[in-house]
Backbone as a chain_set.jsonl record, in Angstrom:
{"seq": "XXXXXXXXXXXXXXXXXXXXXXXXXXXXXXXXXXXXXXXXXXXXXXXXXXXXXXXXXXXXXXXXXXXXXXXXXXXXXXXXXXXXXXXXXXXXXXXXXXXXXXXXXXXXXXXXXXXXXXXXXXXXXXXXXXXXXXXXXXX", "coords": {"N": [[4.317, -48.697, 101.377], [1.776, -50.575, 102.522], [0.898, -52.326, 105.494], [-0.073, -55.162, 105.409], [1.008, -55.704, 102.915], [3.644, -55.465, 102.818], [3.929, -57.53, 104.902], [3.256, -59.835, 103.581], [5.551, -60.126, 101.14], [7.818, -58.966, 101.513], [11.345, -59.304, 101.42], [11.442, -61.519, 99.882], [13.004, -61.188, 96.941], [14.455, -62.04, 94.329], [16.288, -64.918, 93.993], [19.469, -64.37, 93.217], [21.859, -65.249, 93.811], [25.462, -66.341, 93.565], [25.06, -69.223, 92.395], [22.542, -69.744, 92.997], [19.084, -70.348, 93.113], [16.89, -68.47, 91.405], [15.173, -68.895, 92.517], [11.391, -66.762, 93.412], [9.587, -66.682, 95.092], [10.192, -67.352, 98.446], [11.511, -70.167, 99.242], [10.514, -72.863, 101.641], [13.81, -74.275, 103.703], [14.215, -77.101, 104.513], [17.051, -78.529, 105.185], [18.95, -79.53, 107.648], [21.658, -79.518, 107.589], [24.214, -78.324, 105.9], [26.248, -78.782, 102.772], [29.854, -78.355, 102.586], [32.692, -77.211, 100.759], [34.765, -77.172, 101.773], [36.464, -77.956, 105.123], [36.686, -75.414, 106.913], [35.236, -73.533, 105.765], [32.008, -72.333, 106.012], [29.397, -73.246, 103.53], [27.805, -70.971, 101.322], [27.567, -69.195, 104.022], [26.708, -70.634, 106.028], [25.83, -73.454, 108.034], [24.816, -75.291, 110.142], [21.333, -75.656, 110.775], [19.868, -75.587, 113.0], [21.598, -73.24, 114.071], [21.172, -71.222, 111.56], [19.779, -70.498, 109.097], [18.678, -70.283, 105.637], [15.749, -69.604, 105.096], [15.035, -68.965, 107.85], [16.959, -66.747, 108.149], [14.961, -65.108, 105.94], [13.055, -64.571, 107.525], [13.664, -63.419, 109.525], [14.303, -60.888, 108.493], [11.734, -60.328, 107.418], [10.583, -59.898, 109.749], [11.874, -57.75, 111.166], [11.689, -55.802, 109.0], [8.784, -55.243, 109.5], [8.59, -54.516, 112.256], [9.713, -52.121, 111.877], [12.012, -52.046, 112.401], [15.682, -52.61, 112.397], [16.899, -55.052, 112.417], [16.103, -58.484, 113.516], [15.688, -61.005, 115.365], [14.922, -64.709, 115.379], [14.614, -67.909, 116.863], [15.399, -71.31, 117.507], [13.635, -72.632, 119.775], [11.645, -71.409, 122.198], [13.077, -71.779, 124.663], [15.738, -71.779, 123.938], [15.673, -69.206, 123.252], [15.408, -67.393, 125.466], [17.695, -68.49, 126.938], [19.488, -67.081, 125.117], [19.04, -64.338, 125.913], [19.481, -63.925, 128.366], [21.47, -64.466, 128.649], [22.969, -62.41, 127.568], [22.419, -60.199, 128.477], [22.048, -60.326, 131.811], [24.064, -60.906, 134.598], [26.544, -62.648, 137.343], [25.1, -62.056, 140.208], [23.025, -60.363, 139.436], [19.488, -59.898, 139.343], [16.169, -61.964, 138.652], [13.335, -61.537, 138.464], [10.142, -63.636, 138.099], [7.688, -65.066, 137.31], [5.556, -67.889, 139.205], [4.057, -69.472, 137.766], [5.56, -70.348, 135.432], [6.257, -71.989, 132.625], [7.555, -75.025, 132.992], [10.598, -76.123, 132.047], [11.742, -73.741, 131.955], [11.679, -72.594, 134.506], [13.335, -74.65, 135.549], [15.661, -74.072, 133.802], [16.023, -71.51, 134.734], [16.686, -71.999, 137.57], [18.906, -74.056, 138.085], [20.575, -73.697, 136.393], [20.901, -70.844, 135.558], [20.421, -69.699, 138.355], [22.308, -71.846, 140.166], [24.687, -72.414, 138.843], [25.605, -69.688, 137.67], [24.831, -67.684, 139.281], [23.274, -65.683, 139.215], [20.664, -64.632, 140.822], [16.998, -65.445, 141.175], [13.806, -64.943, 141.785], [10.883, -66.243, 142.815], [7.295, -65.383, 141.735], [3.931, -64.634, 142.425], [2.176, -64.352, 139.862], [-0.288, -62.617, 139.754], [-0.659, -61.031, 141.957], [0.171, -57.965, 142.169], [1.393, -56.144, 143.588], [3.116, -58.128, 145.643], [4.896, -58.899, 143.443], [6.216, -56.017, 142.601], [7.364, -55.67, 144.505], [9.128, -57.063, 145.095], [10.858, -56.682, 143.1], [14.313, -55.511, 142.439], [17.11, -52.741, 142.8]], "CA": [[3.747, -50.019, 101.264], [1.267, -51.02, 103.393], [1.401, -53.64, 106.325], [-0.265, -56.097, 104.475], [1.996, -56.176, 101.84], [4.87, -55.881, 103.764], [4.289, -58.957, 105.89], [3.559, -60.789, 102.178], [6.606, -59.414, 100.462], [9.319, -58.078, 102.23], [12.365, -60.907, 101.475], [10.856, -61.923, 98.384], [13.741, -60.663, 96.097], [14.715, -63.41, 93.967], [17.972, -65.821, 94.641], [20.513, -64.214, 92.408], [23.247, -64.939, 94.298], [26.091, -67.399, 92.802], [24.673, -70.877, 92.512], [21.246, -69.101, 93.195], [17.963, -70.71, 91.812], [16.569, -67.507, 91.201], [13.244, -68.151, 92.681], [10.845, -65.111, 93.832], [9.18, -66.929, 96.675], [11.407, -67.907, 99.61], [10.956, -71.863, 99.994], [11.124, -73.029, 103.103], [14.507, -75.336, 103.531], [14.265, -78.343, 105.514], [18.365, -79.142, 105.587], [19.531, -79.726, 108.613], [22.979, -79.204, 107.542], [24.969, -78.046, 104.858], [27.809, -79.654, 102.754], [31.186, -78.009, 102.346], [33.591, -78.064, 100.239], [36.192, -76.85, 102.647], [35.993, -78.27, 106.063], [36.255, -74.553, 107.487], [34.409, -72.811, 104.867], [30.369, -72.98, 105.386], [28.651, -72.951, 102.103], [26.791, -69.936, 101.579], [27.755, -68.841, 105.728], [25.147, -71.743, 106.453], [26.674, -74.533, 108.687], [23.824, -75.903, 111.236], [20.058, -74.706, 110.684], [19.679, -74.608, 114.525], [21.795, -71.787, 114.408], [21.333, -70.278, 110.634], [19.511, -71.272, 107.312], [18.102, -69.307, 104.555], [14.611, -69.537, 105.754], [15.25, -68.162, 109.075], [17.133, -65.006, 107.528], [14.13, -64.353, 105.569], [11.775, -64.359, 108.461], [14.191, -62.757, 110.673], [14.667, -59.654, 107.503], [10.689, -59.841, 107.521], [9.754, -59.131, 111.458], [12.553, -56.74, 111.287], [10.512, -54.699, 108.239], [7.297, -55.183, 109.908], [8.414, -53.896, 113.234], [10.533, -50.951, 111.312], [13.656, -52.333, 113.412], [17.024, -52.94, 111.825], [17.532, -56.397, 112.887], [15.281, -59.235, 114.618], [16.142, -62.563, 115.438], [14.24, -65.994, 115.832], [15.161, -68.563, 117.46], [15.063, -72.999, 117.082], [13.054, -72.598, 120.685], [11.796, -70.965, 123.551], [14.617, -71.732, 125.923], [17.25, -70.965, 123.146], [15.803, -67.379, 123.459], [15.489, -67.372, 126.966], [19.211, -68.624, 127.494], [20.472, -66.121, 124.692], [18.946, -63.35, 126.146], [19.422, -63.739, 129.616], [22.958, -64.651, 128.644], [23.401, -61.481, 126.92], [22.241, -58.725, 129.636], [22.881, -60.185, 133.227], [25.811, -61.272, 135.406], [26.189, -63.037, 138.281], [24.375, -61.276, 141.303], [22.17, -59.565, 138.771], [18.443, -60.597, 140.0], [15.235, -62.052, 137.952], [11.621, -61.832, 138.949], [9.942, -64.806, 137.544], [6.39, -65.705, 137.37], [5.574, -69.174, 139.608], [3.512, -70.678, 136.991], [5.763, -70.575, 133.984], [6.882, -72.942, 132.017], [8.612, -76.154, 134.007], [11.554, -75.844, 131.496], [12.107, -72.341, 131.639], [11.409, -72.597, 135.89], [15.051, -75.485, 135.348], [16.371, -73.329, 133.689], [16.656, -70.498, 135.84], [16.666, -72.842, 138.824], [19.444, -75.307, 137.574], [21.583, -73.678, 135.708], [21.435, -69.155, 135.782], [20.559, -69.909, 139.632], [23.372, -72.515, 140.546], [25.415, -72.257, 138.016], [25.77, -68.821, 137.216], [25.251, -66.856, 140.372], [21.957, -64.749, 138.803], [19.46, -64.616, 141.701], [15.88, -65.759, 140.896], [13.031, -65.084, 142.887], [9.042, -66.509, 142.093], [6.288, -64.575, 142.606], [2.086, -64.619, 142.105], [1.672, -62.601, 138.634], [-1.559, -62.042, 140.192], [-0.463, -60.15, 142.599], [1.363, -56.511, 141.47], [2.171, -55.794, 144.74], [4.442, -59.094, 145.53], [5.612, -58.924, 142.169], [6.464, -54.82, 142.831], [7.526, -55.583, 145.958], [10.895, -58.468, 144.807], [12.126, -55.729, 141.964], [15.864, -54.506, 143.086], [17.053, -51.559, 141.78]], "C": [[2.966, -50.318, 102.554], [1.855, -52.287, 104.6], [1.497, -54.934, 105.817], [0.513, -56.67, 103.653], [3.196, -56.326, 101.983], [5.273, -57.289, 104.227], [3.961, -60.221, 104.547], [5.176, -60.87, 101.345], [7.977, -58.722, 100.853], [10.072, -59.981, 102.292], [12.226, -61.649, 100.494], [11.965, -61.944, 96.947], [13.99, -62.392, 95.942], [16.348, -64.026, 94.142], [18.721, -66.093, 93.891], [21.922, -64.411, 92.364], [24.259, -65.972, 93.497], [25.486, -69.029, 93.015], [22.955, -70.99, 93.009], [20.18, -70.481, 92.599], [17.331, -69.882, 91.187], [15.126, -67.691, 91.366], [12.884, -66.811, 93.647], [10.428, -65.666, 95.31], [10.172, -67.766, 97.338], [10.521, -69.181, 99.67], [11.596, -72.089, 101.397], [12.628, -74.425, 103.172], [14.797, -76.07, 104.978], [15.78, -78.978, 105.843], [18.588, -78.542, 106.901], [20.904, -79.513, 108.913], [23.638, -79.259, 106.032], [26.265, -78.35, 104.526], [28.548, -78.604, 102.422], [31.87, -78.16, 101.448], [35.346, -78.294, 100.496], [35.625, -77.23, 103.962], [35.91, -76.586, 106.921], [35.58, -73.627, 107.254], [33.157, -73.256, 104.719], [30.188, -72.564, 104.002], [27.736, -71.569, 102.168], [26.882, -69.379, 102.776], [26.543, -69.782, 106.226], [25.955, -72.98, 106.816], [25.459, -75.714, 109.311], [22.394, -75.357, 111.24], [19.875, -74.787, 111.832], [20.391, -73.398, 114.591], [21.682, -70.637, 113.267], [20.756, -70.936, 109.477], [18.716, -69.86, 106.746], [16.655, -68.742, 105.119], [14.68, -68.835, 106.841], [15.757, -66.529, 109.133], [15.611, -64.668, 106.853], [13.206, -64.009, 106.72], [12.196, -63.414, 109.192], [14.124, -60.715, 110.048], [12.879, -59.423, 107.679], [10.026, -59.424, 108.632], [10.755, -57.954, 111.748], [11.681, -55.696, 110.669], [9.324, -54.589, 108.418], [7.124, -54.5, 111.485], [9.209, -52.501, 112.986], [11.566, -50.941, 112.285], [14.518, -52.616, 111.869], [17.5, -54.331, 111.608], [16.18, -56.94, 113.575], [16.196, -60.566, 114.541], [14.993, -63.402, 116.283], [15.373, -67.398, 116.412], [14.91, -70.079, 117.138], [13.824, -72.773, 118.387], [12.943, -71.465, 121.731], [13.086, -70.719, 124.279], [15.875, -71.206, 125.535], [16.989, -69.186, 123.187], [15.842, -67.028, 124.735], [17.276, -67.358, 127.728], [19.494, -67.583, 126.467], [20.209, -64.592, 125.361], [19.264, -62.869, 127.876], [21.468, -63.868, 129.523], [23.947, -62.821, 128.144], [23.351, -60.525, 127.725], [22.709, -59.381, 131.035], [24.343, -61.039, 133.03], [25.455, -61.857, 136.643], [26.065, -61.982, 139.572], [23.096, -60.164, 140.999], [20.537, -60.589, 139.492], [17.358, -60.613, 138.785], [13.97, -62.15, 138.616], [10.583, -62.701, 138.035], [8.055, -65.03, 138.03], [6.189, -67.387, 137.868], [5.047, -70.024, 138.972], [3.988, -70.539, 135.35], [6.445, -71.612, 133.62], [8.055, -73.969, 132.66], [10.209, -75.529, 133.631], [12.395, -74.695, 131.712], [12.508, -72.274, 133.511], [13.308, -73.708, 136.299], [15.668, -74.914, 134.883], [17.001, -72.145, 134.389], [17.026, -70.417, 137.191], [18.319, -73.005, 138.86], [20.731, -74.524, 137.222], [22.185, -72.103, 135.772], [21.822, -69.261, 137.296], [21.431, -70.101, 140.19], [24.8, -72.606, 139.878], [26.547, -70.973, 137.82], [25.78, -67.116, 138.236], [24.107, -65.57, 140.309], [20.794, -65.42, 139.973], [18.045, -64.557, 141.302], [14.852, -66.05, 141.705], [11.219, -65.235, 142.125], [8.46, -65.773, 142.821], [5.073, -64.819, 141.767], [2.301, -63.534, 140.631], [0.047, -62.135, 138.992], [-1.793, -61.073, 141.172], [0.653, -59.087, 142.713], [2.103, -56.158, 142.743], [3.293, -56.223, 144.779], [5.253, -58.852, 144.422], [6.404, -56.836, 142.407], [7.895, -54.985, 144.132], [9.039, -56.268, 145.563], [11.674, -57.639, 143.95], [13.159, -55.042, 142.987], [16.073, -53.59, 142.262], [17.984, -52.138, 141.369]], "O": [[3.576, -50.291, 103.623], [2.903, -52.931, 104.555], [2.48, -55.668, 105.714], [0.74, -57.877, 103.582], [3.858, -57.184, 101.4], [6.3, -57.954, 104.092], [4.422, -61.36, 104.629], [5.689, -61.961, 101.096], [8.867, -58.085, 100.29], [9.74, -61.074, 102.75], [13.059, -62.534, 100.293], [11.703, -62.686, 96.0], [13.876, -63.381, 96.666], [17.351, -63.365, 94.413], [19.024, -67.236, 93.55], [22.808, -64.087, 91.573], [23.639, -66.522, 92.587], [25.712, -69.734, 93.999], [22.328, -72.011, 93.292], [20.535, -71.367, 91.821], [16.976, -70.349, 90.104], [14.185, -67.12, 90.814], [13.628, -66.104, 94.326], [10.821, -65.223, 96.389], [10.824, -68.684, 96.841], [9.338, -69.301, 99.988], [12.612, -71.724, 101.988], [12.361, -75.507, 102.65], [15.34, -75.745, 106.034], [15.826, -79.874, 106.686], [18.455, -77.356, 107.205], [21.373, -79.356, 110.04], [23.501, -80.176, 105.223], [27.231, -78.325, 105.289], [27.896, -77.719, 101.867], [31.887, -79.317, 101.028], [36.337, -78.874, 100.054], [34.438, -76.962, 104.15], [34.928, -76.53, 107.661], [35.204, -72.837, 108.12], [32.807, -74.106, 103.899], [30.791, -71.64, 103.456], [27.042, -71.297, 103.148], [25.867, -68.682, 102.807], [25.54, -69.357, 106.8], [26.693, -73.5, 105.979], [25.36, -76.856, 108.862], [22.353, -74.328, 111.915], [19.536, -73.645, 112.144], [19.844, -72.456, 115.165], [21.921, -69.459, 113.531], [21.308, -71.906, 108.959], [18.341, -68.823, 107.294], [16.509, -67.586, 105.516], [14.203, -67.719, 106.636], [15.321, -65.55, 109.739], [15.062, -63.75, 107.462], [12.603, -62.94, 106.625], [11.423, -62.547, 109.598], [13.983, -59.701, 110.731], [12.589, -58.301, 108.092], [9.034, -58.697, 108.587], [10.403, -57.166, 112.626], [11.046, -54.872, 111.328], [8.643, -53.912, 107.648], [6.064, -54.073, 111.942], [9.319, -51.765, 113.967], [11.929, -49.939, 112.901], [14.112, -52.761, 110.716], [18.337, -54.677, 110.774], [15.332, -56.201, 114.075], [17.119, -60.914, 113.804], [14.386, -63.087, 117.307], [16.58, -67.599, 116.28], [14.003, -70.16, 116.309], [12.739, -72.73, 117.808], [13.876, -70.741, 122.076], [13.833, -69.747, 124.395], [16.735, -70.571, 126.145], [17.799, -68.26, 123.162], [16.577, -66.065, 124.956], [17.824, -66.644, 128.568], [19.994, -66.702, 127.168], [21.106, -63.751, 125.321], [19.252, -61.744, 128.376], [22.357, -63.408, 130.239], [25.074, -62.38, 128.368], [24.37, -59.834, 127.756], [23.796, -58.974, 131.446], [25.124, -61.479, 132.186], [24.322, -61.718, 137.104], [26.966, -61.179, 139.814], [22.455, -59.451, 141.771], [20.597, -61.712, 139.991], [17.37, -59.691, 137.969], [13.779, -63.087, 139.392], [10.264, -62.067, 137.03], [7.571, -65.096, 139.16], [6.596, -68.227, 137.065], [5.238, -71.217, 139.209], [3.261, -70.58, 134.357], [7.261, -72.124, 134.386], [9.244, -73.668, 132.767], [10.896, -74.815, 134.361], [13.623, -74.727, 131.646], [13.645, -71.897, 133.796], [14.153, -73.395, 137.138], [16.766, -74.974, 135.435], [18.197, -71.907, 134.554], [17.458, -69.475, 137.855], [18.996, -72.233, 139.539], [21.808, -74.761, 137.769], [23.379, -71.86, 135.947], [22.968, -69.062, 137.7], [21.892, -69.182, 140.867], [25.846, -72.857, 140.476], [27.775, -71.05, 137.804], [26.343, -66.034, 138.07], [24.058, -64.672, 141.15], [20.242, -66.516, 139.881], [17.743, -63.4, 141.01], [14.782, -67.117, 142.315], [10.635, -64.567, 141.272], [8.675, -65.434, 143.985], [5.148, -65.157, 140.586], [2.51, -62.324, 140.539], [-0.579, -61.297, 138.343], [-2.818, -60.402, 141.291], [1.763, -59.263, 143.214], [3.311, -55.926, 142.802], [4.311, -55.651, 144.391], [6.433, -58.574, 144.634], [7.603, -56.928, 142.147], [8.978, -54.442, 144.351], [10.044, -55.658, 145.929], [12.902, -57.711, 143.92], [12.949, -54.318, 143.96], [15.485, -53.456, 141.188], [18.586, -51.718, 140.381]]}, "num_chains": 1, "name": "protein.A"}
């Protein structure tokens, strides 16, 4: 299958599952939260669409089959990928090299909270200059 058709079609299968509608095209779903009928039992494994909705699996199943990975994941924001991923590989004393003109948010974040918080060393540098930027990497 081509790319093309890939990035149309991949996730498409229709929604056979119990209580299904059985449509072909993935709609996009706007709930915010899903009812229960057990307080510890999500519906469908769907609790909070910041962290999981239907929609989001399909997209996540379609950049997976378009980058011929196994897995991808999206995120509600920026920063939520930023904190999961930074959360996921360092430790405290681990070091980041940081570009000085990025994103305020992202600049508090690694200030504020990996920085002070967390004990991950964060140092700015010119992305204009490879050197400096060469120069702050630890092994």
């Amino acid at each position: 299958m081509k790319f093309e058709t890939r990035a149309i079609h991949v996730g498409e299968e229709p929604n056979l599952k119990d209580g299904g509608t059985g449509d072909v095209a993935m709609p996009i779903h706007l709930a915010s939260t899903y009812a229960r009928k057990l307080v510890d039992v999500p519906t469908a494994g769907y609790e909070y669409s910041r962290t999981d909705n239907p929609t989001r699996d399909a997209l996540q199943h379609r950049l997976a089959a378009l980058e011929g990975a196994n897995h991808a994941l999206v995120f509600a924001s920026g920063l939520g990928a930023e904190t999961s991923l930074i959360l996921s590989l360092l430790s405290s004393g681990d070091h980041i090299v940081a570009f000085d003109d990025l994103y305020g948010g992202t600049r508090r974040l690694l200030t504020r909270v990996f920085a002070e918080r967390f004990g991950i060393d964060v140092t700015y540098v010119d992305a204009r200059n490879p050197l400096e930027v060469e120069r702050t990497i630890r092994p």
